[in-house]
Amino acid sequence: MPTELVMTHEAVPGFFGRLIDEGPVMGPRERARQPGFHHFDWLDSADDLVLEYQTTTIPPKKAFFPPRDVLFEFDLTDPPEFRAVRDATPFTLVGVHPCDLEGLRLLDDAYAQEPAEACWPANRARARIIGVDCTPDEYCFCTSVGSCHSRAACDLFLTPIERGRLVEVLTGAGEEMLRVSDVTEASDEDHAQAQQWRDDKEAAVTAGLDASPAEFADLLATGDFTDIWHEISSRCYSCGSCNTTCPTCFCFDINDEFDLGLTGGRRVRTWDSCQLAEFALVAGGHNFRRLRWQRVKHRWHRKFDYLYREFGTPYCTGCGRCSRACTADINIVDVSNQIIEAARQGVQG
Amino acid sequence: MEGPTKRFGNKPQIAFFDFACCEGCQLSVLQLEERLLDILELVDVVTWREAMSEYSNDYDIAFCEGSITREQDIERVREIREQAAILVTLGSCASGGCHNDLKNQWEMDEMLALVYGDQAEHFDTIPSRPITAVVEVDYKIYGCPVSLAEFVTVVKRILTGQSYEPPNQPVCVECKLNDHLCVLEKGEVCLGPVTRGGCDAICTGFGDACQGCRGLMDAANVGAMLKALTREQAHAIVRKVVERYGFTQDDIETKLRIYNNWPELNLEEIAANDD
Ligand code: SF4
Ligand code: SF4
Ligand code: SF4
Ligand code: SF4
Ligand code: SF4
């Protein structure tokens, strides 16, 4: 059992204000141009922080791997010179929902695979993380993949209770963040309210997979389901939004950009998506997944089959972002359940 | 690395030419301001009607803007092609299709009479087409107008002897990489999912829907758009759009035609292709 304390409503702004005074803090805040919609961004003051927010378009992984990330700069001298571009400033990431905490854990594992990726762990080591509990919407299905109550990757976790937040202290770094004036002892009543919140949350998750992750992985492998993939792909734009919004997608592309003087430049990596037509295009012109249906099928197999077998957990946190973002209305839960049903009926084609 | 001086022996000579268009792309290039000075370190501009009075027919690289709408345009662009070692189309008018091509829906006589009335006999016109439909081009820059960042990228590619393939992924990709809010969430229809990217999703960044100014990307799934935006049952976000606009196939066709009427837009045909 981690230590559990209480931060009252009155203490919350002071606590986050102090964190912001200490160094950069990223958290959910209202979009400057679109009031009522939130995204993860750097906070200027504790007033910017919105702790009750609906799932953001882009997950908080952007704090550790920006969509466009400069790896190094170079000068085309003889011999050429290279300068690593790495920011070492410690920062704090706050307001992360459990599914997104799980997303960070999954990326920790993926990027640690040999040959290990160096930037992700270096950036993760710079940050303290504070999680918060949330209210599901119609796209959330965290209960199907076991991320509903995840406390992965975070130092503190906050659950709403009547007089403020119940604070779970999960690491030493979390303990260090708290001052005596921030918190008080939690009473039985506080514990009971937090538990009630968790129970209500779980009950409010309405979307769900009709099979466990283990069973789904097996069912996916029982057939090709080509007819289903054809039908889904006839509606798919290959726009990649299902990947570029996903907290567990880790693919990127790398390009060199020259300065205008053509004497140097920088190497930049950018988020990529397996749904894009040219993702699997290789030198010589061959495209391993030229057809749209092959790419759609690939996404499901990555999330629920290949990576499940590799890591023992689906590479899906149930956050529902891919369904929300899909302007073609391709819903990850609906399609998965369609496959599950077909597989159970012995459809293989 | 092969540098600019190597490729052209000297500072390459650059010329800008315009055909039927609004000249907005040239104007955009002028808006490069200080960056233009950096480019002038690498090249000499010898012809640019919109920006200078000097003129020369001796150039290595030609940037051509606008559509071909008269017989004499065909001749003129062929001459430019002959002279230029490198021909770059500047903007959607020249590269793929743009507003000018809308007139192709009607008879040319009708169009002449509509615009010039009883003076029509003094003018001639042919169906509008991009420069890419008339001569081979070496580089294409889409956009209405072009994006300055992409223009600068292409200039660098030319000077370093590299090819440039315009992006073949939809605007949605850049929209997401910039963490823009999808305009569908605000109940607006967006052509981003079928439109070639490269603009860095500038319109959706300002909260406006994509109008499709870079034209349909290769293998754009227009059929998917018809299914998603005209059907009655769709998920909450798409449903808001459908309810608000009561979108029909005609509406989508009208929107798409603005930048995709060369060759004439055939919605049924492109919607059937779901490769
Ligand atoms: S977001 Fe939807 S339309 Fe776009 S690639 Fe993914 S499934 Fe296809
Ligand atoms: S696959 Fe979809 S639901 Fe699963 S983690 Fe990615 S965005 Fe979230
Ligand atoms: S592409 Fe658009 S901005 Fe450029 S010249 Fe044509 S009409 Fe003008
Ligand atoms: S706003 Fe348009 S371009 Fe951006 S994600 Fe939505 S549909 Fe795509
Ligand atoms: S968002 Fe669409 S309309 Fe705007 S510049 Fe890009 S392609 Fe053109």
XYZ file of C-alpha atoms and ligand atoms in Angstrom:
664
model
C 0.000 0.000 0.000
C 1.422 3.362 -0.936
C 1.053 6.221 1.502
C -2.254 8.035 0.970
C -2.726 11.649 1.986
C -5.234 14.393 1.283
C -4.716 17.646 -0.602
C -7.647 19.954 0.041
C -9.182 22.077 -2.731
C -7.576 25.134 -1.116
C -4.107 23.553 -1.195
C -4.209 22.431 -4.851
C -3.379 25.771 -6.606
C -0.534 26.491 -4.203
C 0.958 23.059 -4.777
C 0.916 23.292 -8.576
C 1.977 26.944 -8.459
C 5.071 25.908 -6.525
C 5.883 23.178 -9.057
C 5.639 25.767 -11.843
C 7.977 28.075 -9.904
C 10.472 25.211 -9.631
C 10.653 24.447 -13.354
C 8.692 23.725 -16.531
C 5.390 21.916 -16.017
C 3.333 20.350 -18.789
C -0.303 19.562 -18.188
C -3.804 19.694 -19.646
C -4.928 23.255 -20.367
C -7.572 24.913 -22.488
C -6.616 25.469 -26.117
C -5.885 29.138 -26.763
C -8.046 29.316 -29.889
C -10.736 26.788 -29.010
C -12.203 27.377 -25.560
C -13.697 24.246 -24.071
C -11.153 21.932 -25.710
C -8.010 20.861 -23.909
C -4.539 19.706 -24.823
C -1.227 18.970 -23.128
C 1.022 21.998 -23.156
C 3.375 23.957 -20.930
C 1.599 25.748 -18.090
C 2.241 29.393 -17.308
C 0.468 29.369 -13.968
C -1.569 27.051 -11.770
C -4.708 28.719 -13.178
C -3.968 27.159 -16.568
C -4.154 23.625 -15.227
C -7.433 21.808 -15.866
C -7.586 18.613 -13.838
C -11.030 17.532 -15.082
C -10.675 17.228 -18.842
C -11.793 14.877 -21.597
C -9.098 12.823 -23.315
C -6.824 15.056 -25.387
C -6.247 14.633 -29.143
C -2.504 14.068 -28.700
C -1.376 11.955 -25.726
C 1.173 13.169 -23.162
C 3.887 11.068 -24.802
C 4.642 14.277 -26.676
C 6.392 15.507 -23.511
C 9.092 12.860 -24.036
C 8.995 12.483 -27.797
C 7.824 15.630 -29.565
C 6.100 15.019 -32.923
C 9.104 16.659 -34.587
C 12.288 15.986 -32.674
C 15.698 17.394 -33.615
C 18.291 14.686 -32.916
C 21.466 16.559 -33.838
C 22.803 19.441 -35.881
C 25.644 19.165 -38.358
C 28.091 21.373 -40.229
C 29.256 20.220 -43.638
C 32.881 21.010 -42.863
C 35.681 18.602 -43.700
C 35.485 16.533 -41.565
C 31.798 17.239 -40.780
C 30.874 18.329 -37.269
C 27.954 16.982 -35.256
C 26.293 18.519 -32.225
C 23.781 16.543 -30.184
C 20.607 18.503 -29.462
C 19.339 17.362 -26.087
C 17.521 19.345 -23.484
C 18.497 18.223 -19.994
C 16.133 20.516 -18.063
C 14.104 18.590 -15.485
C 10.352 19.078 -15.839
C 7.079 17.849 -14.392
C 4.220 16.290 -16.333
C 0.905 16.569 -14.530
C -2.710 15.570 -15.023
C -2.087 12.235 -16.740
C -5.013 9.784 -16.906
C -4.397 6.117 -15.970
C -4.609 4.891 -19.584
C -1.933 7.391 -20.563
C 0.252 6.340 -17.638
C -0.025 2.829 -19.017
C 0.904 4.213 -22.438
C 4.144 5.597 -21.021
C 4.959 2.234 -19.467
C 4.363 0.455 -22.774
C 6.659 2.871 -24.578
C 9.303 2.392 -21.857
C 9.258 -1.310 -22.709
C 9.153 -0.858 -26.469
C 12.021 1.614 -26.615
C 14.113 -0.489 -24.200
C 14.203 -3.382 -26.655
C 17.664 -3.927 -28.114
C 18.978 -1.948 -29.880
C 17.593 0.393 -27.235
C 16.434 3.860 -28.185
C 18.379 6.520 -26.240
C 16.247 9.675 -26.309
C 13.082 8.284 -24.735
C 14.663 7.026 -21.473
C 16.810 10.180 -21.234
C 13.709 12.349 -21.443
C 11.728 10.090 -19.105
C 14.515 10.450 -16.519
C 14.097 14.242 -16.653
C 10.484 14.175 -15.545
C 8.359 13.753 -12.471
C 4.807 12.644 -13.239
C 1.525 13.251 -11.472
C -1.468 11.182 -12.528
C -5.131 12.046 -12.029
C -8.263 9.938 -12.189
C -10.852 10.659 -14.843
C -14.424 10.297 -16.069
C -14.830 7.980 -19.071
C -16.649 8.921 -22.250
C -18.281 6.697 -24.879
C -14.923 5.859 -26.518
C -13.026 4.725 -23.397
C -12.546 0.990 -22.875
C -9.679 0.854 -20.378
C -11.468 -1.853 -18.380
C -11.003 -4.279 -21.299
C -7.229 -3.951 -21.333
C -6.493 -3.535 -17.646
C -5.436 0.118 -17.619
C -8.427 1.565 -15.788
C -6.591 1.864 -12.472
C -3.017 1.972 -13.729
C -0.513 3.758 -11.538
C 2.412 3.038 -13.873
C 5.138 5.610 -14.412
C 3.805 8.172 -11.923
C 5.178 9.596 -8.695
C 1.902 10.914 -7.305
C -1.677 10.038 -8.220
C -4.705 12.179 -7.407
C -8.282 10.938 -7.019
C -11.160 13.396 -6.506
C -12.825 13.304 -3.094
C -15.204 15.762 -1.458
C -12.639 17.902 0.296
C -10.046 17.812 -2.461
C -7.839 15.028 -3.792
C -6.692 11.793 -2.293
C -2.953 11.682 -3.018
C -1.243 8.327 -3.526
C 2.486 8.730 -2.940
C 4.064 6.125 -5.203
C 7.776 6.996 -5.274
C 10.459 8.860 -3.383
C 10.307 11.606 -5.976
C 6.595 11.902 -5.260
C 7.292 12.199 -1.549
C 9.845 14.940 -2.236
C 7.324 16.958 -4.220
C 5.010 17.260 -1.216
C 5.503 19.755 1.608
C 3.895 19.445 5.022
C 1.610 22.371 4.173
C 0.292 20.637 1.027
C -1.261 17.592 2.628
C -3.051 16.178 5.633
C -3.739 12.650 6.858
C -6.454 10.736 5.003
C -9.447 9.576 7.045
C -11.453 6.385 6.492
C -14.101 8.568 4.910
C -11.548 9.975 2.403
C -10.477 6.434 1.492
C -14.077 5.356 1.088
C -14.854 8.315 -1.194
C -11.846 7.596 -3.409
C -12.884 3.966 -3.670
C -16.400 5.065 -4.571
C -14.939 7.266 -7.315
C -13.015 4.300 -8.753
C -16.086 2.049 -8.628
C -18.232 4.698 -10.322
C -15.609 5.225 -12.955
C -15.386 1.552 -13.756
C -19.152 1.317 -13.991
C -19.250 4.308 -16.335
C -17.034 2.628 -18.923
C -19.647 1.515 -21.445
C -17.500 0.398 -24.386
C -15.655 -2.883 -24.176
C -14.006 -5.715 -26.023
C -15.980 -8.963 -26.069
C -12.863 -11.006 -25.279
C -9.887 -10.801 -22.954
C -6.625 -9.590 -24.518
C -5.262 -13.158 -24.440
C -8.330 -14.576 -26.139
C -8.463 -11.765 -28.674
C -4.830 -12.397 -29.644
C -5.664 -16.050 -30.268
C -8.872 -15.278 -32.144
C -7.099 -12.811 -34.441
C -4.667 -15.556 -35.373
C -7.424 -18.029 -36.333
C -8.099 -16.478 -39.725
C -7.396 -13.793 -42.285
C -10.770 -12.024 -41.987
C -10.073 -10.515 -45.369
C -13.724 -9.639 -46.012
C -13.912 -7.622 -42.819
C -10.643 -5.825 -43.554
C -11.863 -5.020 -47.063
C -15.078 -3.530 -45.745
C -13.286 -1.468 -43.073
C -10.619 -0.273 -45.481
C -13.198 0.841 -48.027
C -14.069 3.445 -45.405
C -10.502 4.274 -44.364
C -8.691 7.392 -45.593
C -5.220 6.094 -44.708
C -4.835 9.367 -42.862
C -2.890 7.921 -39.961
C -4.809 9.823 -37.294
C -5.390 6.551 -35.454
C -1.603 6.251 -35.045
C -0.610 9.874 -34.596
C -3.022 10.153 -31.668
C -2.128 6.791 -30.099
C -0.229 6.758 -26.797
C 1.486 3.469 -27.660
C 2.491 4.013 -31.298
C 6.244 4.381 -31.491
C 7.164 4.543 -35.188
C 9.068 7.473 -36.618
C 10.697 8.654 -39.806
C 14.082 10.404 -40.033
C 15.061 13.223 -42.395
C 18.005 15.579 -42.801
C 17.101 19.237 -43.272
C 19.641 21.670 -44.672
C 20.008 25.279 -43.627
C 19.384 27.805 -46.334
C 23.096 28.521 -46.681
C 23.564 24.817 -47.486
C 26.539 24.632 -45.098
C 24.849 22.559 -42.410
C 21.541 21.439 -41.035
C 19.838 19.105 -38.646
C 18.560 15.560 -38.450
C 14.904 15.457 -37.493
C 12.671 12.566 -36.626
C 8.939 12.774 -37.032
C 6.069 10.555 -35.854
C 5.076 8.136 -38.573
C 2.032 5.944 -39.163
C 1.657 2.446 -40.592
C -1.657 3.513 -42.123
C 0.015 5.932 -44.532
C 0.367 4.647 -48.082
C 4.142 5.036 -48.188
C 4.982 3.708 -44.729
C 6.231 0.343 -45.981
C 7.670 1.619 -49.262
C 11.330 0.649 -49.550
C 14.198 1.469 -51.897
C 13.595 -0.061 -55.300
C 9.921 0.810 -55.137
C 8.450 -2.221 -53.384
C 5.683 -1.500 -50.896
C 5.106 -4.284 -48.388
C 1.597 -3.073 -47.603
C 0.571 -1.260 -50.735
C -3.108 -2.020 -50.320
C -5.207 -0.156 -47.842
C -6.777 -3.296 -46.337
C -3.335 -4.724 -45.633
C -2.486 -1.646 -43.615
C -5.763 -1.665 -41.687
C -5.276 -5.329 -40.825
C -1.699 -4.618 -39.804
C -2.791 -2.064 -37.197
C -5.020 -4.570 -35.430
C -2.378 -7.243 -35.519
C 0.245 -4.876 -34.114
C -1.953 -3.721 -31.261
C -3.514 -7.016 -30.257
C -1.462 -9.861 -31.699
C 2.249 -9.295 -32.523
C 3.060 -6.964 -29.649
C 0.817 -8.882 -27.280
C 2.941 -11.949 -27.960
C 6.154 -9.996 -27.589
C 5.357 -8.099 -24.397
C 2.515 -10.073 -22.830
C 0.141 -7.123 -22.995
C -1.834 -5.560 -25.850
C -0.301 -2.356 -27.200
C -3.545 -0.581 -26.582
C -4.501 1.263 -23.417
C -8.187 1.585 -24.233
C -7.933 5.372 -24.387
C -10.227 5.479 -27.437
C -8.240 8.241 -29.143
C -8.045 6.385 -32.461
C -11.842 6.090 -32.575
C -12.393 9.713 -31.583
C -9.889 10.921 -34.170
C -11.161 8.776 -37.018
C -13.259 11.040 -39.197
C -14.224 7.959 -41.184
C -15.923 6.547 -38.106
C -13.781 3.422 -37.791
C -14.092 2.479 -34.141
C -11.484 0.224 -32.574
C -13.968 -1.455 -30.230
C -16.585 -2.103 -32.921
C -14.091 -3.522 -35.382
C -12.421 -5.677 -32.720
C -15.770 -7.080 -31.653
C -16.666 -7.757 -35.265
C -13.494 -9.827 -35.582
C -14.127 -11.582 -32.273
C -17.621 -12.532 -33.344
C -16.530 -13.731 -36.767
C -13.715 -15.787 -35.264
C -16.038 -17.398 -32.731
C -18.373 -18.344 -35.548
C -15.463 -19.962 -37.306
C -15.282 -17.445 -40.161
C -11.764 -17.563 -41.510
C -11.809 -15.742 -44.845
C 27.675 16.818 -51.290
C 27.193 18.413 -54.654
C 26.868 22.141 -54.028
C 24.981 24.761 -55.994
C 28.043 26.203 -57.704
C 29.011 22.745 -58.934
C 25.590 21.996 -60.345
C 25.336 25.174 -62.376
C 28.991 26.120 -62.822
C 28.172 29.503 -61.314
C 25.405 31.117 -59.302
C 22.321 29.814 -61.120
C 20.107 32.357 -62.882
C 16.484 32.233 -61.814
C 13.372 33.488 -63.575
C 9.726 33.686 -62.520
C 6.909 33.485 -65.063
C 3.168 33.693 -64.671
C 0.295 32.304 -66.691
C -3.429 32.548 -65.912
C -3.675 32.950 -62.140
C -3.949 35.399 -59.286
C -0.159 35.663 -58.896
C -0.662 34.926 -55.227
C 2.091 32.344 -55.234
C 4.680 34.856 -56.447
C 3.430 37.284 -53.865
C 3.898 34.602 -51.222
C 7.497 34.086 -52.311
C 8.074 37.828 -51.909
C 6.801 37.466 -48.369
C 9.894 35.409 -47.571
C 11.472 38.816 -46.855
C 14.809 38.230 -45.039
C 14.940 34.612 -46.133
C 14.786 35.879 -49.698
C 18.081 37.656 -49.053
C 19.601 34.319 -47.979
C 18.349 32.747 -51.196
C 19.868 35.616 -53.189
C 23.246 34.632 -51.752
C 22.892 31.382 -53.678
C 21.135 32.460 -56.883
C 20.710 35.461 -59.163
C 17.165 36.425 -60.068
C 17.189 37.706 -63.648
C 13.476 37.865 -64.471
C 10.613 38.501 -62.093
C 7.951 40.852 -63.409
C 6.169 41.131 -60.097
C 9.332 42.126 -58.239
C 11.746 43.913 -60.632
C 11.955 45.728 -63.955
C 15.080 44.031 -65.389
C 14.445 41.121 -67.731
C 16.586 38.395 -69.263
C 15.874 35.338 -71.337
C 19.063 33.705 -70.139
C 18.170 31.611 -67.093
C 18.796 28.156 -65.620
C 15.805 27.682 -63.361
C 12.268 28.777 -64.246
C 9.486 29.005 -61.678
C 6.189 28.982 -63.562
C 2.921 29.924 -61.966
C -0.610 29.744 -63.345
C -2.703 27.694 -65.745
C -2.570 27.318 -69.490
C -5.759 28.811 -70.938
C -4.804 29.980 -74.449
C -3.009 28.474 -77.444
C -0.220 31.043 -77.151
C 0.375 29.969 -73.526
C 1.296 26.522 -74.793
C 3.938 27.994 -77.080
C 5.260 30.267 -74.393
C 5.628 27.536 -71.787
C 7.347 25.292 -74.348
C 9.892 28.048 -74.994
C 10.522 28.366 -71.280
C 10.920 24.609 -71.081
C 13.489 24.755 -73.864
C 15.572 27.411 -72.156
C 15.365 26.227 -68.544
C 17.586 23.455 -67.259
C 15.062 23.116 -64.467
C 11.375 23.965 -64.606
C 9.442 24.244 -61.362
C 5.691 24.674 -61.231
C 4.688 27.131 -58.554
C 1.281 26.559 -57.016
C -1.730 24.386 -57.707
C -2.743 26.289 -60.866
C 0.486 25.173 -62.481
C 1.028 21.845 -60.721
C -2.251 20.015 -60.571
C -5.467 21.962 -60.878
C -7.076 25.066 -59.531
C -9.971 27.515 -59.851
C -9.265 28.257 -63.511
C -10.201 24.725 -64.441
C -13.747 25.295 -63.169
C -14.589 26.907 -66.496
C -14.022 23.571 -68.213
C -17.527 22.578 -67.123
C -18.967 24.839 -69.830
C -18.453 25.436 -73.543
C -15.591 27.813 -74.310
C -17.838 30.038 -76.500
C -20.242 30.438 -73.650
C -17.412 31.384 -71.309
C -16.015 33.973 -73.731
C -19.436 35.548 -74.198
C -20.048 35.584 -70.475
C -16.781 37.355 -69.695
C -16.213 39.574 -72.725
C -19.760 40.089 -74.051
C -19.771 41.641 -77.516
C -15.964 41.889 -77.489
C -15.613 38.109 -77.309
C -14.385 37.798 -80.884
C -11.112 39.532 -79.925
C -10.192 36.804 -77.469
C -9.529 33.126 -77.608
C -9.572 30.547 -74.894
C -9.060 26.796 -74.510
C -9.983 24.534 -71.617
C -7.778 25.426 -68.667
C -5.045 22.994 -67.625
C -2.017 23.000 -65.364
C 1.467 23.448 -66.820
C 2.184 19.841 -65.873
C -0.365 18.825 -68.508
C 1.608 20.582 -71.263
C 5.339 20.138 -70.595
C 7.565 17.884 -68.501
C 8.398 19.548 -65.216
C 11.255 18.789 -62.827
C 9.761 19.964 -59.550
C 6.168 20.588 -58.466
C 5.043 22.777 -55.608
C 1.336 22.488 -54.856
C -0.723 24.880 -52.804
C -2.975 27.865 -53.306
C -0.858 29.673 -52.497
C 2.374 27.698 -52.039
C 3.695 27.214 -48.531
C 6.856 29.217 -48.000
C 8.499 26.420 -46.047
C 7.923 24.021 -48.919
C 9.173 26.582 -51.447
C 12.403 26.963 -49.464
C 12.753 23.169 -49.175
C 12.397 22.781 -52.923
C 14.945 25.551 -53.588
C 17.417 23.747 -51.323
C 16.723 20.436 -53.050
C 17.310 21.984 -56.475
C 20.550 23.618 -55.431
C 21.887 20.437 -53.868
C 20.888 18.302 -56.828
C 18.250 16.309 -54.955
C 14.822 15.364 -56.229
C 11.651 16.420 -54.416
C 8.502 14.371 -54.188
C 5.514 16.381 -52.965
C 4.111 14.716 -49.846
C 1.661 11.949 -50.584
C -0.138 11.893 -47.276
C -3.225 13.797 -46.239
C -3.339 17.085 -44.375
C -4.595 15.185 -41.291
C -1.036 13.993 -40.636
C 0.342 17.515 -40.303
C -2.767 18.579 -38.437
C -2.055 15.960 -35.785
C 1.702 16.552 -35.635
C 0.876 20.157 -34.795
C -1.679 19.083 -32.186
C -4.443 21.066 -33.867
C -8.019 20.420 -32.872
C -9.842 18.561 -35.643
C -12.325 21.047 -37.091
C -14.920 18.289 -37.266
C -15.063 18.587 -33.486
C -16.416 22.069 -34.052
C -18.922 20.758 -36.573
C -17.174 21.775 -39.781
C -16.506 19.745 -42.885
C -12.861 19.355 -43.784
C -11.260 18.080 -46.983
C -8.044 17.301 -45.083
C -8.440 13.492 -45.128
C -8.260 13.341 -48.948
C -6.042 16.357 -49.625
C -2.306 16.192 -50.261
C -0.385 17.588 -47.298
C 2.717 19.744 -47.283
C 1.116 22.966 -46.068
C 1.751 22.028 -42.410
C -2.027 22.188 -41.916
C -2.019 25.965 -41.768
C -5.787 26.353 -42.243
C -6.869 23.895 -39.581
C -4.287 25.494 -37.284
C -6.259 28.700 -37.514
C -9.482 26.761 -36.941
C -10.645 26.736 -40.572
C -11.512 23.640 -42.531
C -9.133 22.498 -45.265
C -10.484 23.562 -48.663
C -8.344 21.014 -50.463
C -6.095 23.545 -52.180
C -3.286 21.076 -52.851
C -5.613 18.743 -54.668
C -6.422 15.108 -53.976
C -3.448 13.017 -52.889
C -2.664 9.847 -54.867
C -5.108 7.089 -53.936
C -7.252 9.514 -51.933
C -10.213 7.557 -50.610
C -13.002 9.842 -51.768
C -15.461 6.970 -51.472
C -14.722 6.907 -47.746
C -15.594 10.572 -47.510
C -18.922 10.010 -49.222
C -19.655 7.160 -46.832
C -18.586 9.037 -43.708
C -20.103 12.427 -44.373
C -23.355 11.603 -46.085
C -24.550 8.666 -44.066
C -27.081 8.886 -41.331
C -25.382 6.767 -38.726
C -21.960 7.892 -37.679
C -20.104 8.397 -34.456
C -20.751 11.439 -32.337
C -18.160 13.728 -33.870
C -18.945 12.912 -37.495
C -22.678 12.895 -36.744
C -22.496 16.501 -35.563
C -21.121 17.460 -38.955
C -23.686 15.493 -40.887
C -26.517 16.943 -38.837
C -25.264 20.472 -39.102
C -24.708 20.487 -42.833
C -26.987 17.750 -44.106
C -24.162 16.940 -46.463
C -24.970 15.389 -49.824
C -22.786 13.867 -52.494
C -23.289 17.033 -54.572
C -21.932 19.196 -51.795
C -18.773 17.147 -51.575
C -18.446 17.159 -55.342
C -18.766 20.944 -55.465
C -16.129 21.361 -52.786
C -13.731 18.936 -54.451
C -14.174 20.414 -57.907
C -12.511 23.694 -56.941
C -9.041 22.156 -56.998
C -9.609 18.919 -58.861
C -11.274 19.739 -62.143
C -8.318 18.817 -64.301
C -8.980 16.408 -65.892
C -12.681 16.888 -65.264
C -13.664 15.605 -61.816
C -15.485 12.316 -62.029
C -16.624 11.629 -58.521
C -18.101 8.202 -59.235
C -14.867 7.068 -60.795
C -12.510 8.326 -58.112
C -14.850 7.163 -55.361
C -14.791 3.650 -56.783
C -11.027 3.418 -56.451
C -10.310 2.176 -52.942
C -6.931 0.611 -53.519
S -7.948 7.404 -38.466
Fe -9.553 6.190 -39.458
S -9.509 6.819 -41.585
Fe -7.573 7.502 -40.692
S -6.158 5.819 -41.103
Fe -7.033 5.447 -39.090
S -8.771 4.103 -39.446
Fe -8.230 4.991 -41.427
S -5.107 1.774 -30.278
Fe -6.614 3.404 -29.985
S -7.577 2.963 -28.013
Fe -5.716 1.751 -28.139
S -4.143 2.995 -27.136
Fe -4.038 3.478 -29.324
S -5.382 5.246 -29.581
Fe -5.866 4.357 -27.587
S -2.196 28.470 -57.030
Fe -3.692 29.840 -56.087
S -2.433 31.451 -55.152
Fe -1.139 30.393 -56.628
S -1.364 31.574 -58.454
Fe -2.868 29.921 -58.554
S -4.729 30.849 -57.776
Fe -3.057 32.164 -57.169
S -9.173 19.123 -39.093
Fe -9.258 18.238 -41.145
S -7.122 17.855 -41.600
Fe -7.241 18.079 -39.403
S -7.547 15.989 -38.608
Fe -9.570 16.922 -38.871
S -10.219 16.216 -40.885
Fe -7.993 15.951 -40.798
S -5.138 23.088 -45.037
Fe -6.007 22.555 -47.049
S -6.714 24.503 -47.928
Fe -5.311 24.986 -46.255
S -3.313 25.209 -47.206
Fe -3.469 23.077 -46.526
S -4.274 21.969 -48.302
Fe -4.632 24.160 -48.675
